[in-house]
XYZ file of C-alpha atoms in Angstrom:
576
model
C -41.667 -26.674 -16.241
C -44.858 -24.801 -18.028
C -42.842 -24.396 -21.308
C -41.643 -28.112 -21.221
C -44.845 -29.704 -20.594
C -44.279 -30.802 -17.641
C -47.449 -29.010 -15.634
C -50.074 -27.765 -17.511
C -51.658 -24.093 -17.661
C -54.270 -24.676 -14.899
C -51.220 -25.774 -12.546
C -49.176 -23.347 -13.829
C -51.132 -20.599 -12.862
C -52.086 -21.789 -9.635
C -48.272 -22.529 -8.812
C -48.717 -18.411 -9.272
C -51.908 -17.294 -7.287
C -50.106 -19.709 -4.352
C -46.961 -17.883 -4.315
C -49.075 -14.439 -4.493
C -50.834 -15.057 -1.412
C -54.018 -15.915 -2.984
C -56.671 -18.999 -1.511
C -59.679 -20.405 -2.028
C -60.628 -19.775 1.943
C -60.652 -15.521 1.243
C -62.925 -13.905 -1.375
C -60.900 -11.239 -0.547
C -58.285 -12.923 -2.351
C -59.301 -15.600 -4.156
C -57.146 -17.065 -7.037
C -57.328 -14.770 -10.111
C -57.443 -16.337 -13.982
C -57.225 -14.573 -16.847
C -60.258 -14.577 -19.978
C -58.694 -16.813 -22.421
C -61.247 -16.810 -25.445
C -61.679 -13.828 -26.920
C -64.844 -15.562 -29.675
C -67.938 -15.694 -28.220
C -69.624 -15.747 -31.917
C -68.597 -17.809 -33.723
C -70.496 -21.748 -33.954
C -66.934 -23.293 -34.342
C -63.697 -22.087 -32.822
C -60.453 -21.874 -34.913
C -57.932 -22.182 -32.193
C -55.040 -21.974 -34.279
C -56.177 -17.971 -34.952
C -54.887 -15.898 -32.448
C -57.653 -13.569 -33.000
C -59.687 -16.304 -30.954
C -57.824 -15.332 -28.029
C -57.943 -12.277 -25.592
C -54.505 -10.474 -25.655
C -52.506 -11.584 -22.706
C -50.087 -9.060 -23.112
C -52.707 -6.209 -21.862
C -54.727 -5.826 -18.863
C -58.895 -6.091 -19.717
C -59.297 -2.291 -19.619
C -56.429 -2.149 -22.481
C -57.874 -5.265 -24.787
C -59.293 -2.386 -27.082
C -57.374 0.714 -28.493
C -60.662 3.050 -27.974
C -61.165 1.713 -24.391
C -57.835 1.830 -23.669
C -57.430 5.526 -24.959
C -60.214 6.490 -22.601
C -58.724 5.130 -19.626
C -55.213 6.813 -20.695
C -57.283 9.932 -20.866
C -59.260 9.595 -17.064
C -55.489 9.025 -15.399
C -54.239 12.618 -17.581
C -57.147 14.502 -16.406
C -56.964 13.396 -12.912
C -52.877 14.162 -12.845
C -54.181 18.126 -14.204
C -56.611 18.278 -11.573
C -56.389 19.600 -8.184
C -55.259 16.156 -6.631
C -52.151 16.656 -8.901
C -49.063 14.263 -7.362
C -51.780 12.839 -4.981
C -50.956 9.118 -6.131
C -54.309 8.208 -4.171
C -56.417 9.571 -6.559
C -54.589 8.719 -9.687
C -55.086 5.476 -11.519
C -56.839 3.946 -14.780
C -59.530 1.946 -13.466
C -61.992 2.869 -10.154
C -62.771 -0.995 -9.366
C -60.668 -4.143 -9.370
C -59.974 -6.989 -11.676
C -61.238 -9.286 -7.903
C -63.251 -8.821 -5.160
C -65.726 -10.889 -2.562
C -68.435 -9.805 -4.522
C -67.095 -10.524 -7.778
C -66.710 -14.016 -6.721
C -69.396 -14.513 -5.283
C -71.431 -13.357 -8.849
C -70.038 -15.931 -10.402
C -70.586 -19.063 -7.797
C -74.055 -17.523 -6.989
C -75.547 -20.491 -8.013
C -74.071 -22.970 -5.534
C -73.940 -22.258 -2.060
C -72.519 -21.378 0.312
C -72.249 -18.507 -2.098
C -75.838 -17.988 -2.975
C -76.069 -16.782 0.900
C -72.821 -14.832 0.866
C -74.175 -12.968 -2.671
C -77.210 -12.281 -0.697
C -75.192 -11.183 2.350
C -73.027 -8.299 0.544
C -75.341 -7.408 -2.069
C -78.496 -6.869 -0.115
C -80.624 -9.812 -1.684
C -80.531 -10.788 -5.652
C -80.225 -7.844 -7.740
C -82.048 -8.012 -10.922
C -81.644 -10.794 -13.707
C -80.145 -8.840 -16.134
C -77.413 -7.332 -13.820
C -76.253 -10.629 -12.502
C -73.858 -13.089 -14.003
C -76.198 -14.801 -16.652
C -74.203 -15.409 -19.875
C -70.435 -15.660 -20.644
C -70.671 -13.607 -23.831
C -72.047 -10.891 -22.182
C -69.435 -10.614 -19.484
C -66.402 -10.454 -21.704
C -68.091 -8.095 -23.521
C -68.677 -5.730 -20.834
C -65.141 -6.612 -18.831
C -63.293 -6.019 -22.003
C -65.204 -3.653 -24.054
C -68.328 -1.791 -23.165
C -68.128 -0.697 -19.431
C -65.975 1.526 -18.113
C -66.433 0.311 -14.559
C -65.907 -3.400 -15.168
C -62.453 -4.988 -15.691
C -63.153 -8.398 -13.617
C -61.054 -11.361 -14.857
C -62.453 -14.940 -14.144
C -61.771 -17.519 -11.282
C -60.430 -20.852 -11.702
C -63.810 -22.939 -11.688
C -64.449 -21.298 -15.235
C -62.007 -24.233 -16.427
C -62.732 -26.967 -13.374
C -66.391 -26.831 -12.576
C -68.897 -26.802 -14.943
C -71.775 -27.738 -11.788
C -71.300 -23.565 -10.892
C -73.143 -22.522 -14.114
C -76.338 -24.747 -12.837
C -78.691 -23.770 -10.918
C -78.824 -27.257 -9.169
C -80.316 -25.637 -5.860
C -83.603 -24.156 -7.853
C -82.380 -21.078 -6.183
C -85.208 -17.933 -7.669
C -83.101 -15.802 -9.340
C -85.674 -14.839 -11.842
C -85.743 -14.378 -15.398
C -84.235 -16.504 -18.385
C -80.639 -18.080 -17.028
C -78.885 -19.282 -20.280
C -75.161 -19.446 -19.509
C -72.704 -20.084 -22.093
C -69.596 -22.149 -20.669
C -66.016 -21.552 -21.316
C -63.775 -23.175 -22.855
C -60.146 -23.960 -20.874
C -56.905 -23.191 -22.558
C -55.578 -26.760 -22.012
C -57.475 -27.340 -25.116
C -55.670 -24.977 -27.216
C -53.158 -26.530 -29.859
C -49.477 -26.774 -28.118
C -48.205 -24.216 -30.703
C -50.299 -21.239 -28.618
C -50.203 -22.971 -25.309
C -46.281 -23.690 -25.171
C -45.610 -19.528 -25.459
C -48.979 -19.308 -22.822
C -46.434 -18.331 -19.588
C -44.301 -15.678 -21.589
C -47.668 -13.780 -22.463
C -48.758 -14.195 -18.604
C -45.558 -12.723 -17.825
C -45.928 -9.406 -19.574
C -48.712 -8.610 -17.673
C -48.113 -6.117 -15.349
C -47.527 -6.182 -11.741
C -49.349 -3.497 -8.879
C -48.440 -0.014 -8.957
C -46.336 -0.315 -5.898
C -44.031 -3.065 -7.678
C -43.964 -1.345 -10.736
C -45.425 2.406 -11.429
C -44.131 3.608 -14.667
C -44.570 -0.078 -16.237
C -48.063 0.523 -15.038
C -48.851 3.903 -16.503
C -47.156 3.387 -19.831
C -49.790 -0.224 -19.734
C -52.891 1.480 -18.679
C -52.969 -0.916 -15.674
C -53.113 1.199 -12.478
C -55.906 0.566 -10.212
C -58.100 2.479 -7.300
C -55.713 2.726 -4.342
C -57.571 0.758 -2.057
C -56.502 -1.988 -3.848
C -53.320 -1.392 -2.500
C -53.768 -0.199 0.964
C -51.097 -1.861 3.262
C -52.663 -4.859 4.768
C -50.278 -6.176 7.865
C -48.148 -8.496 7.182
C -48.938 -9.985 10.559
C -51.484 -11.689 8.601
C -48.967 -14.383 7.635
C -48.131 -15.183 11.141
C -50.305 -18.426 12.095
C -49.458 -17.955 15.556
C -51.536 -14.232 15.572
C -54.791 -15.042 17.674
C -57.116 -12.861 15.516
C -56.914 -11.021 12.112
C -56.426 -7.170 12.477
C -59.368 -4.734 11.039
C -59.065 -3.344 8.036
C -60.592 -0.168 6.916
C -63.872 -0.182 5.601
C -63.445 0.006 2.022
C -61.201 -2.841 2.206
C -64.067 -5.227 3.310
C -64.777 -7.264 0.265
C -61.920 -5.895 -1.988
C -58.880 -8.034 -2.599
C -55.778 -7.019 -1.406
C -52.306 -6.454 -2.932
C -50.411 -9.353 -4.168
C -46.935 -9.919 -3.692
C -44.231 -9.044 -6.730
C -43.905 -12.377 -8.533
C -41.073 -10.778 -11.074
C -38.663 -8.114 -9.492
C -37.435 -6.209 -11.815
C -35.177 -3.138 -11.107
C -36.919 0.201 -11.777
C -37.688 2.032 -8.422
C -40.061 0.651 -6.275
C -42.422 2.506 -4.008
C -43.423 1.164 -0.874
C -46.883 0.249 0.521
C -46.906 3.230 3.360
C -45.145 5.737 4.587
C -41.557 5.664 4.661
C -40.678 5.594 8.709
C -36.701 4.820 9.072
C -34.051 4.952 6.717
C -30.429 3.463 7.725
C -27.893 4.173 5.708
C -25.318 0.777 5.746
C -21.730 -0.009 4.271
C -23.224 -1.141 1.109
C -26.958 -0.556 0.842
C -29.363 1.547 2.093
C -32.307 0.158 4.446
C -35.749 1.393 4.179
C -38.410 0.761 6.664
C -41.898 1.402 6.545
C -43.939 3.695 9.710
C -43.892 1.659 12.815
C -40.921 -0.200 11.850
C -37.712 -0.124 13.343
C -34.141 -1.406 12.323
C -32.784 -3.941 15.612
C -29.759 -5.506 13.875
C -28.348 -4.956 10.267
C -26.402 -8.009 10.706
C -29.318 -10.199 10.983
C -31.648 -8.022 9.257
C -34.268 -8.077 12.206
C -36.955 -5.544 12.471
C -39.213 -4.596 15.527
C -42.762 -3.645 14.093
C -45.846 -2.163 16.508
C -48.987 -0.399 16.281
C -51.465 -3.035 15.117
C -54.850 -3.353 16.660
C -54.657 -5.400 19.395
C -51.729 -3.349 20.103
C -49.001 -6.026 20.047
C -45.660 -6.032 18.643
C -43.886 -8.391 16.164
C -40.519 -9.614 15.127
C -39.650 -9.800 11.480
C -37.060 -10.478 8.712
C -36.191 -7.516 6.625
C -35.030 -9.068 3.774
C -37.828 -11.521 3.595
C -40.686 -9.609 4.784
C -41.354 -12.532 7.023
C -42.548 -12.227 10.666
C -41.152 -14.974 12.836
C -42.377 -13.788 16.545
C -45.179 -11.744 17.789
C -45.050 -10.538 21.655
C -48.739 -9.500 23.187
C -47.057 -7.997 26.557
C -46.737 -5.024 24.729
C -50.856 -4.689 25.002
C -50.348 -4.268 28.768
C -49.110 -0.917 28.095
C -51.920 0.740 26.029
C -51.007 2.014 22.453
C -47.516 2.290 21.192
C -46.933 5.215 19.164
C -43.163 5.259 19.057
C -40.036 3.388 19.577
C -36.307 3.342 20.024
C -33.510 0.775 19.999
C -29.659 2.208 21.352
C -28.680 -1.230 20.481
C -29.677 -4.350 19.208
C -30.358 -5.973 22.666
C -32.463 -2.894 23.961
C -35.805 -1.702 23.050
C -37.620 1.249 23.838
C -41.306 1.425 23.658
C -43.882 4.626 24.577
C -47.361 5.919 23.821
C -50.501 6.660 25.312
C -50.156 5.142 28.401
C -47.686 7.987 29.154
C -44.639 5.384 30.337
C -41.631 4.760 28.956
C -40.574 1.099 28.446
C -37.087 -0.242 28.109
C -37.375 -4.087 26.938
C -34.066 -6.750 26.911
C -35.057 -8.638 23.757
C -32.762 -11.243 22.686
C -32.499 -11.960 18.735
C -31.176 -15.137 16.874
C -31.469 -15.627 13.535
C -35.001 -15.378 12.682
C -35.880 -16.328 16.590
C -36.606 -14.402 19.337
C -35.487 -15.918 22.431
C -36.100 -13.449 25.077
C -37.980 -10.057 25.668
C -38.076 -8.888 29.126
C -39.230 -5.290 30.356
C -36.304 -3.969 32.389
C -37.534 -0.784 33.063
C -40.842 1.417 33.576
C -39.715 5.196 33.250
C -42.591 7.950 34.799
C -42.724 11.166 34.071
C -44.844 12.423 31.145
C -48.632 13.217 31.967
C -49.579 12.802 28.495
C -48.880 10.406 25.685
C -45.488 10.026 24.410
C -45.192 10.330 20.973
C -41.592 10.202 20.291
C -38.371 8.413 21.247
C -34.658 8.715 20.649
C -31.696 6.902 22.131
C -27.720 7.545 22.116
C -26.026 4.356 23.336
C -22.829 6.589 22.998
C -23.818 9.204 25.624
C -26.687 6.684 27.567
C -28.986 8.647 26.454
C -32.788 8.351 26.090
C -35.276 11.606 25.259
C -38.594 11.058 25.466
C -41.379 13.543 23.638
C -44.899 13.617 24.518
C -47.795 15.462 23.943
C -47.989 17.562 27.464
C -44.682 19.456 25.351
C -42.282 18.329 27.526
C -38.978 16.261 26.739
C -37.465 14.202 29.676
C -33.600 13.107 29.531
C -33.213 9.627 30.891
C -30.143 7.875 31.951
C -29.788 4.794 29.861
C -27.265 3.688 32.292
C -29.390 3.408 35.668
C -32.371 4.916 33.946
C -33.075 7.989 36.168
C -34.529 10.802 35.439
C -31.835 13.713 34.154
C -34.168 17.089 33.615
C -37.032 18.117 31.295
C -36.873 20.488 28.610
C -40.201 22.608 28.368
C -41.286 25.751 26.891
C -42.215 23.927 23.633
C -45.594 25.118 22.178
C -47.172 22.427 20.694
C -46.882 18.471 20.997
C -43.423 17.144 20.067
C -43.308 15.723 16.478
C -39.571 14.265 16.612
C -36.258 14.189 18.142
C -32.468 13.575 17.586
C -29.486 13.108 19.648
C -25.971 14.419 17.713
C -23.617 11.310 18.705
C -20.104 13.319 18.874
C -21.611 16.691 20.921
C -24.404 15.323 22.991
C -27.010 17.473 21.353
C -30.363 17.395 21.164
C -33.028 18.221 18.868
C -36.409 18.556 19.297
C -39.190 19.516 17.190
C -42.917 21.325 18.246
C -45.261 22.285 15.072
C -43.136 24.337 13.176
C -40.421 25.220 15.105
C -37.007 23.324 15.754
C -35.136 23.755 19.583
C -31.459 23.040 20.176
C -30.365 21.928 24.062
C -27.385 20.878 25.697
C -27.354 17.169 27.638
C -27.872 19.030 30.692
C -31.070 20.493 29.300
C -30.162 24.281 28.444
C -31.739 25.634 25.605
C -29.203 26.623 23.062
C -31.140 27.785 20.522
C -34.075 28.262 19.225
C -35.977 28.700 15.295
C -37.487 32.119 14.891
C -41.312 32.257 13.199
C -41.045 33.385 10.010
C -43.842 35.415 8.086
C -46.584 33.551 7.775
C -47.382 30.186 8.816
C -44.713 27.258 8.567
C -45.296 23.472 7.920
C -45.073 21.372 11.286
C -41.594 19.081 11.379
C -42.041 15.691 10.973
C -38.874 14.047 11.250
C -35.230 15.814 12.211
C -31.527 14.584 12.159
C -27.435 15.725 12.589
C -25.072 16.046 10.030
C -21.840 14.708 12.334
C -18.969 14.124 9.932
C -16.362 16.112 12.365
C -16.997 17.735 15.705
C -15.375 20.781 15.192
C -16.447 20.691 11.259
C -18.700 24.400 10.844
C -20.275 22.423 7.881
C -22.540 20.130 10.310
C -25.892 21.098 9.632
C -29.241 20.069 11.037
C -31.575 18.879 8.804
C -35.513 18.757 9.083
C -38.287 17.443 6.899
C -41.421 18.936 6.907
C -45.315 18.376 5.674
C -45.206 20.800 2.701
C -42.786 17.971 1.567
C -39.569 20.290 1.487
C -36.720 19.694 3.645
C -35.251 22.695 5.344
C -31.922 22.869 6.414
C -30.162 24.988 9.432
C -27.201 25.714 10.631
C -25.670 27.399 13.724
C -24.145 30.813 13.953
C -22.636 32.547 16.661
C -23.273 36.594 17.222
C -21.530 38.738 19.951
C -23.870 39.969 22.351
C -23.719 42.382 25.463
C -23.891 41.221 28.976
C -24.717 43.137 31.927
C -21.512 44.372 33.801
C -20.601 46.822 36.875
C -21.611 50.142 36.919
C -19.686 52.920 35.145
C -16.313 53.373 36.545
C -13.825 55.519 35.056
C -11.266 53.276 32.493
C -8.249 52.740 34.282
C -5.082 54.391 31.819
C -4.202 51.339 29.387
C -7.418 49.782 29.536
C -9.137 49.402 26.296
C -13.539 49.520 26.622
C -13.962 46.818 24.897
C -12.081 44.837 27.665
C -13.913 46.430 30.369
C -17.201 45.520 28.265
C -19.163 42.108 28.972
C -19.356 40.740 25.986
C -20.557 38.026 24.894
C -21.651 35.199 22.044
C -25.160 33.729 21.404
C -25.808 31.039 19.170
C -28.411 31.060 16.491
C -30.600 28.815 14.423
C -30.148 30.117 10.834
C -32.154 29.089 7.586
C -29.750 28.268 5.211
C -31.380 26.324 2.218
C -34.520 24.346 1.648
C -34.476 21.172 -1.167
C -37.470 20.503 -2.690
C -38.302 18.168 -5.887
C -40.214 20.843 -7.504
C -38.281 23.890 -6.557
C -40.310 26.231 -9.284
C -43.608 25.323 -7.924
C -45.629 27.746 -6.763
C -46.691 27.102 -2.681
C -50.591 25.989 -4.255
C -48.870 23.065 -5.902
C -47.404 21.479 -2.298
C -50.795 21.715 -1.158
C -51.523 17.632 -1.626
C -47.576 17.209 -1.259
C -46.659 14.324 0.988
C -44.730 15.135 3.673
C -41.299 13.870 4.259
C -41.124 11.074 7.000
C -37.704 9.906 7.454
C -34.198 10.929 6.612
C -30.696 9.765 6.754
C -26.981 10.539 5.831
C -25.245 8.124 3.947
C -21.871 7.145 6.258
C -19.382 8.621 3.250
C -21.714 12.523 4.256
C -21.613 12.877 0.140
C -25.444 11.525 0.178
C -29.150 12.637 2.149
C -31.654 10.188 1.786
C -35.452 11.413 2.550
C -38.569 9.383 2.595
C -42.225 10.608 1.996
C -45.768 9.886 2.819
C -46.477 7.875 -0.304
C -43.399 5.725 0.735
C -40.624 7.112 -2.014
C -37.212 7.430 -1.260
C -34.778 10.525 -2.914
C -31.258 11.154 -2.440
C -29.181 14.386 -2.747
C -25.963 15.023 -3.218
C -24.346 16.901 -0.559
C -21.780 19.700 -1.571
């Protein structure tokens, strides 16, 4: 419709700051428009030069080769520094193109953003560091200052009233403000290609990260730090905290033009489900109910309630606050997509009847209060195959729980440290658990079977474990385990003959072989057998800022592993 005529630029781009999430009741995230005019010298303006106009095709810090260089050169040395692969700490700019404060520089004249101005700033700052002439602010934004890359709001081309100081507020000092001009005065020959330029700007490092790089447009990460998407939900009572260096930053917009280079996600990667045809990836504190519908279960937000979404949307269509009356939830399970299992501090175990239409909850009823752990629980897993639920907590203890009547079964102890994760092998009834470093192997009737040795020196805690179950009787099944140095270590089990204590010595009976008279026996072991790593030649210095690997899953053919991280990326591996 832009490149027809049919709306003009100013709609246009609002059409865009709508679908991003952006509104005019946020400074957080108040609509973003780009410097137009690039001329702030001359008496007349040619506007059929394209010289007169800033470059849409580059972010501000990028609108000069020298400036541009520089930045190129602050993201190299921070990738050669210590924080090497920390994506936290590398990007091209240290500020943000938006912010409360930002906003509120430019509207300082009117209120109520005079008071706000005062509110975050700390009272007026000195004339010639506030917002006093046009000229000057392109200049600096675009040219001369390395922390400034601001890009203008959409009263620049509505409201001339904001560059007045109507209210005979004392700001001090000379205030000579030059006005802009608004691109719906420039001749229909630059205009009518206006949207195609907009277009090639790039999108958030999360969307896009090599695009990014390659355009000198990554920004400080607190840009992008996951804000809930709970925050769409109108029904939501109150808006959840975020941290403090989100205050009067904007937060991340939403992708406006997929495109299909690997995306990262906005957190860390918690559950990966491996489908016929695609693989599902799910961020921490989000949980898979029902492929078919492509529901998700979502907790641990601050008034610790739980929420109802659509994967394939992003949307969240129902939030439940009866999940408060159990304290925190730290983990969850779901054997099926009409049961839900919830835990966490409050030490209980919770098994919930939820009932899911498409994109509508109709029912979520607790069934079932489990007791047992004296500390909090901080991991589930369920087995709707063998009715099945294991329960890890903190006071390093597992309880087995009968999913059918849900009674108590046994408790496996003699774990060392608080348990990180568990697993339940579908086709033999096995169960792993993980404590720090070390990985145990029981039976369902609670027997340990097995148990890692401590190598020499220290090993990374376990953050997430899982079966290989193509066959039962297949000697290939392996467990694999993914750990905070960011490898994944692999074991498998071995069985070695051992000697039991028999009878006293008795003479052997003629035709009686010793070995028959022996007790002997087999033990099964927990054996290293390889560990995968993206950086296999690295030296152990260079996994010290390595994220840690989250989630994992085998793809249903057993020819794939899938792993998560910390910084939300997904890698595969081929399985021989």
């Amino acid at each position: 419709m832009n490149k027809k005529g049919e709306i003009s630029n100013f709609e246009y781009l609002m059409h865009l700051n709508t679908v991003a999430g952006r509104t005019y009741n946020d400074l957080m995230q108040y609509p973003v428009f780009p410097w137009i005019l690039a001329d702030y010298h001359s008496e007349t303006l040619d506007l059929s030069n394209p010289a007169t106009f800033r470059d849409l095709s580059k972010p501000m810090g990028a609108q000069t080769e020298k400036r541009r260089q520089m930045f190129m050169e602050r993201y190299a040395e921070v990738e050669k520094s210590e924080a090497e692969g920390d994506l936290s700490a590398q990007c091209h700019y240290c500020t943000h193109y938006s912010s409360a404060i930002i906003v509120a520089s430019f509207l300082v004249r009117i209120e109520p953003f005079s008071h706000t101005f005062q509110t975050l700033q700390g009272g007026f700052d000195i004339p010639e560091r506030m917002f006093y002439n046009v000229k000057k602010e392109w200049e600096s934004a675009s040219r001369d200052n390395m922390g400034d890359v601001r890009e203008l709001i959409p009263e620049f081309f509505y409201l001339p009233d904001f560059l007045l100081n109507s209210n005979n507020i004392h700001l001090g000092g000379a205030w000579r403000v030059l006005y802009n001009i608004t691109l719906i005065s420039a001749p229909a020959s630059f205009a009518s290609g206006f949207g195609e330029r907009l277009r090639e700007l790039p999108s958030p490092p999360v969307d896009r990260p090599d695009f990014r790089v390659q355009a000198a447009g990554t920004r400080c990460s607190r840009e992008h730090e996951h804000i809930p998407s709970l925050l769409l939900c109108p029904e939501r009572p109150a808006e959840p905290q975020r941290p403090h260096h989100q205050e009067h930053y904007a937060g991340i917009r939403q992708q406006l033009w997929p495109d299909s280079q690997t995306k990262l996600r906005r957190g860390p990667v918690g559950q990966i489900v491996c489908l016929e045809k695609e693989v599902v990836v799910l961020e921490r504190n989000c949980l898979l109910l029902s492929p078919l519908l492509g529901c998700f279960f979502s907790w641990g937000f601050p008034d610790n309630s739980c929420a109802f979404g659509n994967h394939a949307t992003g949307k969240i269509f129902a939030v439940f606050e009866g999940l408060s009356d159990w304290g925190e939830t730290l983990c969850a399970a779901s054997p099926n997509p009409t049961t839900v299992v919830t835990a966490g501090t409050s030490t209980v175990v919770c098994v919930w009847d939820i009932t899911v239409e498409k994109d509508k909850v109709t029912c979520m009823r607790l069934r079932q209060l489990l007791y047992g752990h004296t500390d909090s629980v901080t991991c589930l897993a369920a087995s709707e195959v063998h009715n099945l639920i294991v329960s890890g907590s903190r006071d390093l203890t597992c309880i087995l729980w009968d999913m059918e009547d849900f009674s108590y079964i046994t408790q496996l102890t003699g774990h060392t440290a608080s348990i990180s994760s568990l697993a339940i092998n579908d086709l033999t009834g096995e169960i792993a658990s993980c404590a720090g470093p070390l990985l145990y192997l029981w039976n369902m009737k609670g027997q340990l079977l097995s148990r890692s040795q401590a190598s020499f020196g220290p090993l990374p805690h376990i953050l997430c474990v899982g079966f290989t179950q193509h066959h039962e009787w297949d000697p290939r099944n392996v467990i694999v385990a993914g750990c905070a140095d960011g490898i994944i270590r692999i074991w498998k089990t071995e069985y070695t003959r051992t000697q039991l204590p028999g009878p006293p010595e008795e003479p052997v009976s003629p035709g009686q072989n010793q070995t028959e008279r022996d007790g002997n026996g087999w033990e099964r072991h927990l054996v290293l057998c390889k560990e995968l790593s993206r950086r296999q030649s690295a030296s152990p210095r260079r996994y010290k800022n390595s994220p840690g690997v989250t989630a994992l899953a085998i793809s249903r053919s057993h020819a794939t592993l899938v792993a998560g991280d910390a910084w939300g990326r997904v890698f595969t591996w081929t399985c021989e």
